[in-house]
Amino acid sequence: TTWQRGMTQEAEASAGNEDVQWSTAVLPAGSTGGVDAVLIFTYRLNLPVTPEVMDAAEAEFTSLLGQLADQVDGSVTAGPHRFSTAQGLPGLRYEMAGTIDGIPYESSLILIFDGTTEYFINCQHTASMAAEIQRGCEQIVNSFRVD
């Protein structure tokens, strides 16, 4: 399957968020910009997230993602799981389930930290697109680099 850059309702809604530095969405070809997409956001943080402060950062982001899950009548179903990128940047991964416009979906939420920059990758999918979105998500995360 080929992928294309696109916009989803969620990415459009976040575009007005002053905390968002940059955002994009990539979707499998033929997707209409609904639920099945990988959304990528860059946020500026007040304090740098380093391995030394990961316990505090994990607690804060776990709370924030719990609030996000509540907004979509969902729940965090797994995580946080700590990891490091190929470049050695610290990260957290969560799994979430919820509904958008009555459509059930699942998300892998990946947070990667580079000092005061947070890269937030939301790989969300319906059951029918799970395998395709998960493949694309893993490719993005495994090839993630900050230049």
PDB file of C-alpha atoms in Angstrom:
ATOM      1  CA  THR A   1       0.000   0.000   0.000  1.00  0.00           C
ATOM      2  CA  THR A   2       1.232   3.491  -0.750  1.00  0.00           C
ATOM      3  CA  TRP A   3       0.934   6.289   1.758  1.00  0.00           C
ATOM      4  CA  GLN A   4       0.212   9.970   1.285  1.00  0.00           C
ATOM      5  CA  ARG A   5       0.401  13.122   3.340  1.00  0.00           C
ATOM      6  CA  GLY A   6      -2.999  14.311   4.311  1.00  0.00           C
ATOM      7  CA  MET A   7      -5.068  15.970   6.952  1.00  0.00           C
ATOM      8  CA  THR A   8      -7.359  14.435   9.514  1.00  0.00           C
ATOM      9  CA  GLN A   9      -9.956  16.090  11.714  1.00  0.00           C
ATOM     10  CA  GLU A  10      -7.606  15.649  14.668  1.00  0.00           C
ATOM     11  CA  ALA A  11      -4.643  17.252  12.878  1.00  0.00           C
ATOM     12  CA  GLU A  12      -6.816  20.143  11.702  1.00  0.00           C
ATOM     13  CA  ALA A  13      -8.110  20.675  15.244  1.00  0.00           C
ATOM     14  CA  SER A  14      -4.587  20.770  16.651  1.00  0.00           C
ATOM     15  CA  ALA A  15      -3.350  23.239  14.035  1.00  0.00           C
ATOM     16  CA  GLY A  16      -4.755  26.092  16.127  1.00  0.00           C
ATOM     17  CA  ASN A  17      -3.107  24.807  19.308  1.00  0.00           C
ATOM     18  CA  GLU A  18      -0.381  27.310  20.203  1.00  0.00           C
ATOM     19  CA  ASP A  19       1.698  24.550  21.818  1.00  0.00           C
ATOM     20  CA  VAL A  20       1.996  22.663  18.514  1.00  0.00           C
ATOM     21  CA  GLN A  21       5.178  23.684  16.673  1.00  0.00           C
ATOM     22  CA  TRP A  22       4.559  21.478  13.635  1.00  0.00           C
ATOM     23  CA  SER A  23       2.171  18.718  12.599  1.00  0.00           C
ATOM     24  CA  THR A  24       1.459  16.406   9.710  1.00  0.00           C
ATOM     25  CA  ALA A  25      -0.565  13.322   8.979  1.00  0.00           C
ATOM     26  CA  VAL A  26       0.230  10.378   6.746  1.00  0.00           C
ATOM     27  CA  LEU A  27      -2.517   8.074   5.581  1.00  0.00           C
ATOM     28  CA  PRO A  28      -2.730   4.893   3.560  1.00  0.00           C
ATOM     29  CA  ALA A  29      -3.757   5.679  -0.029  1.00  0.00           C
ATOM     30  CA  GLY A  30      -7.512   5.772  -0.316  1.00  0.00           C
ATOM     31  CA  SER A  31      -8.047   6.832   3.286  1.00  0.00           C
ATOM     32  CA  THR A  32     -10.518   9.677   3.562  1.00  0.00           C
ATOM     33  CA  GLY A  33      -8.837  11.404   6.486  1.00  0.00           C
ATOM     34  CA  GLY A  34     -10.956   9.667   9.044  1.00  0.00           C
ATOM     35  CA  VAL A  35      -9.608   7.516  11.826  1.00  0.00           C
ATOM     36  CA  ASP A  36      -6.893   5.517  10.032  1.00  0.00           C
ATOM     37  CA  ALA A  37      -3.752   7.654  10.035  1.00  0.00           C
ATOM     38  CA  VAL A  38      -0.391   8.360  11.604  1.00  0.00           C
ATOM     39  CA  LEU A  39      -0.378  11.844  13.117  1.00  0.00           C
ATOM     40  CA  ILE A  40       2.912  13.495  14.015  1.00  0.00           C
ATOM     41  CA  PHE A  41       3.164  16.591  16.200  1.00  0.00           C
ATOM     42  CA  THR A  42       6.112  18.540  17.551  1.00  0.00           C
ATOM     43  CA  TYR A  43       5.713  20.397  20.845  1.00  0.00           C
ATOM     44  CA  ARG A  44       8.026  22.763  22.700  1.00  0.00           C
ATOM     45  CA  LEU A  45       8.354  21.812  26.381  1.00  0.00           C
ATOM     46  CA  ASN A  46       9.116  24.158  29.269  1.00  0.00           C
ATOM     47  CA  LEU A  47      11.781  21.834  30.683  1.00  0.00           C
ATOM     48  CA  PRO A  48      14.063  19.350  28.918  1.00  0.00           C
ATOM     49  CA  VAL A  49      13.182  15.665  29.216  1.00  0.00           C
ATOM     50  CA  THR A  50      16.335  13.650  29.775  1.00  0.00           C
ATOM     51  CA  PRO A  51      16.886  10.121  31.099  1.00  0.00           C
ATOM     52  CA  GLU A  52      17.614  11.661  34.519  1.00  0.00           C
ATOM     53  CA  VAL A  53      14.115  13.162  34.845  1.00  0.00           C
ATOM     54  CA  MET A  54      12.251  10.355  33.097  1.00  0.00           C
ATOM     55  CA  ASP A  55      10.378   9.232  36.240  1.00  0.00           C
ATOM     56  CA  ALA A  56       8.780  12.665  36.664  1.00  0.00           C
ATOM     57  CA  ALA A  57       8.152  13.042  32.919  1.00  0.00           C
ATOM     58  CA  GLU A  58       6.555   9.598  32.768  1.00  0.00           C
ATOM     59  CA  ALA A  59       4.161  10.462  35.609  1.00  0.00           C
ATOM     60  CA  GLU A  60       3.176  13.753  33.971  1.00  0.00           C
ATOM     61  CA  PHE A  61       2.640  12.322  30.481  1.00  0.00           C
ATOM     62  CA  THR A  62       0.748   9.307  31.859  1.00  0.00           C
ATOM     63  CA  SER A  63      -1.660  11.717  33.551  1.00  0.00           C
ATOM     64  CA  LEU A  64      -2.040  13.836  30.393  1.00  0.00           C
ATOM     65  CA  LEU A  65      -2.700  10.804  28.205  1.00  0.00           C
ATOM     66  CA  GLY A  66      -5.267   9.543  30.709  1.00  0.00           C
ATOM     67  CA  GLN A  67      -7.082  12.868  30.310  1.00  0.00           C
ATOM     68  CA  LEU A  68      -6.830  12.576  26.513  1.00  0.00           C
ATOM     69  CA  ALA A  69      -8.308   9.066  26.662  1.00  0.00           C
ATOM     70  CA  ASP A  70     -11.203  10.358  28.788  1.00  0.00           C
ATOM     71  CA  GLN A  71     -11.986  12.951  26.097  1.00  0.00           C
ATOM     72  CA  VAL A  72     -12.530  10.192  23.513  1.00  0.00           C
ATOM     73  CA  ASP A  73     -14.520   7.926  25.852  1.00  0.00           C
ATOM     74  CA  GLY A  74     -11.509   5.663  25.911  1.00  0.00           C
ATOM     75  CA  SER A  75      -8.778   4.352  28.108  1.00  0.00           C
ATOM     76  CA  VAL A  76      -5.043   3.817  28.166  1.00  0.00           C
ATOM     77  CA  THR A  77      -4.749   0.050  27.717  1.00  0.00           C
ATOM     78  CA  ALA A  78      -0.961  -0.370  28.027  1.00  0.00           C
ATOM     79  CA  GLY A  79       2.079   1.611  28.982  1.00  0.00           C
ATOM     80  CA  PRO A  80       4.047   3.499  29.668  1.00  0.00           C
ATOM     81  CA  HIS A  81       6.877   1.508  28.124  1.00  0.00           C
ATOM     82  CA  ARG A  82      10.235   3.263  28.034  1.00  0.00           C
ATOM     83  CA  PHE A  83      12.503   2.919  25.007  1.00  0.00           C
ATOM     84  CA  SER A  84      15.357   4.695  23.247  1.00  0.00           C
ATOM     85  CA  THR A  85      15.522   5.603  19.576  1.00  0.00           C
ATOM     86  CA  ALA A  86      18.433   4.540  17.363  1.00  0.00           C
ATOM     87  CA  GLN A  87      19.940   7.961  18.166  1.00  0.00           C
ATOM     88  CA  GLY A  88      19.598   7.307  21.896  1.00  0.00           C
ATOM     89  CA  LEU A  89      16.707   9.710  22.493  1.00  0.00           C
ATOM     90  CA  PRO A  90      14.429   8.677  25.383  1.00  0.00           C
ATOM     91  CA  GLY A  91      10.845   7.754  24.616  1.00  0.00           C
ATOM     92  CA  LEU A  92       7.585   6.512  26.072  1.00  0.00           C
ATOM     93  CA  ARG A  93       4.989   4.327  24.382  1.00  0.00           C
ATOM     94  CA  TYR A  94       1.343   3.856  25.332  1.00  0.00           C
ATOM     95  CA  GLU A  95      -1.595   2.012  23.820  1.00  0.00           C
ATOM     96  CA  MET A  96      -5.065   3.542  23.902  1.00  0.00           C
ATOM     97  CA  ALA A  97      -8.559   2.600  22.769  1.00  0.00           C
ATOM     98  CA  GLY A  98     -11.473   4.950  22.204  1.00  0.00           C
ATOM     99  CA  THR A  99     -14.098   6.142  19.758  1.00  0.00           C
ATOM    100  CA  ILE A 100     -14.176   8.953  17.195  1.00  0.00           C
ATOM    101  CA  ASP A 101     -17.644   9.876  15.917  1.00  0.00           C
ATOM    102  CA  GLY A 102     -18.875   6.531  17.255  1.00  0.00           C
ATOM    103  CA  ILE A 103     -16.154   4.565  15.437  1.00  0.00           C
ATOM    104  CA  PRO A 104     -14.041   2.350  17.727  1.00  0.00           C
ATOM    105  CA  TYR A 105     -10.299   2.661  17.227  1.00  0.00           C
ATOM    106  CA  GLU A 106      -6.979   1.898  18.844  1.00  0.00           C
ATOM    107  CA  SER A 107      -3.844   4.037  18.988  1.00  0.00           C
ATOM    108  CA  SER A 108      -0.189   3.550  19.669  1.00  0.00           C
ATOM    109  CA  LEU A 109       1.015   6.800  21.225  1.00  0.00           C
ATOM    110  CA  ILE A 110       4.766   7.320  20.966  1.00  0.00           C
ATOM    111  CA  LEU A 111       6.518  10.234  22.662  1.00  0.00           C
ATOM    112  CA  ILE A 112      10.164  10.920  21.797  1.00  0.00           C
ATOM    113  CA  PHE A 113      12.114  13.602  23.626  1.00  0.00           C
ATOM    114  CA  ASP A 114      15.016  15.721  22.378  1.00  0.00           C
ATOM    115  CA  GLY A 115      15.709  18.193  25.176  1.00  0.00           C
ATOM    116  CA  THR A 116      12.817  20.653  25.164  1.00  0.00           C
ATOM    117  CA  THR A 117      11.259  19.188  22.008  1.00  0.00           C
ATOM    118  CA  GLU A 118       8.641  16.455  22.182  1.00  0.00           C
ATOM    119  CA  TYR A 119       7.785  14.440  19.086  1.00  0.00           C
ATOM    120  CA  PHE A 120       4.324  12.905  19.511  1.00  0.00           C
ATOM    121  CA  ILE A 121       3.402  10.135  17.077  1.00  0.00           C
ATOM    122  CA  ASN A 122      -0.186   8.881  17.171  1.00  0.00           C
ATOM    123  CA  CYS A 123      -0.719   5.731  15.108  1.00  0.00           C
ATOM    124  CA  GLN A 124      -4.484   5.307  15.160  1.00  0.00           C
ATOM    125  CA  HIS A 125      -6.528   2.700  13.355  1.00  0.00           C
ATOM    126  CA  THR A 126      -9.809   0.886  13.071  1.00  0.00           C
ATOM    127  CA  ALA A 127      -9.777  -2.916  13.246  1.00  0.00           C
ATOM    128  CA  SER A 128      -9.802  -3.259   9.442  1.00  0.00           C
ATOM    129  CA  MET A 129      -6.659  -1.110   8.999  1.00  0.00           C
ATOM    130  CA  ALA A 130      -4.730  -2.269  12.075  1.00  0.00           C
ATOM    131  CA  ALA A 131      -2.014  -4.249  10.279  1.00  0.00           C
ATOM    132  CA  GLU A 132      -1.320  -1.532   7.690  1.00  0.00           C
ATOM    133  CA  ILE A 133      -1.156   1.324  10.209  1.00  0.00           C
ATOM    134  CA  GLN A 134       0.982  -0.708  12.618  1.00  0.00           C
ATOM    135  CA  ARG A 135       3.466  -1.530   9.835  1.00  0.00           C
ATOM    136  CA  GLY A 136       3.717   2.131   8.860  1.00  0.00           C
ATOM    137  CA  CYS A 137       4.016   3.202  12.478  1.00  0.00           C
ATOM    138  CA  GLU A 138       6.877   0.812  13.184  1.00  0.00           C
ATOM    139  CA  GLN A 139       8.699   2.023  10.074  1.00  0.00           C
ATOM    140  CA  ILE A 140       8.352   5.654  11.206  1.00  0.00           C
ATOM    141  CA  VAL A 141       9.491   4.930  14.772  1.00  0.00           C
ATOM    142  CA  ASN A 142      12.375   2.661  13.738  1.00  0.00           C
ATOM    143  CA  SER A 143      13.695   5.182  11.196  1.00  0.00           C
ATOM    144  CA  PHE A 144      13.092   8.262  13.370  1.00  0.00           C
ATOM    145  CA  ARG A 145      16.052  10.675  13.381  1.00  0.00           C
ATOM    146  CA  VAL A 146      16.575  14.240  14.529  1.00  0.00           C
ATOM    147  CA  ASP A 147      18.996  16.137  12.294  1.00  0.00           C
TER     148      ASP A 147
END
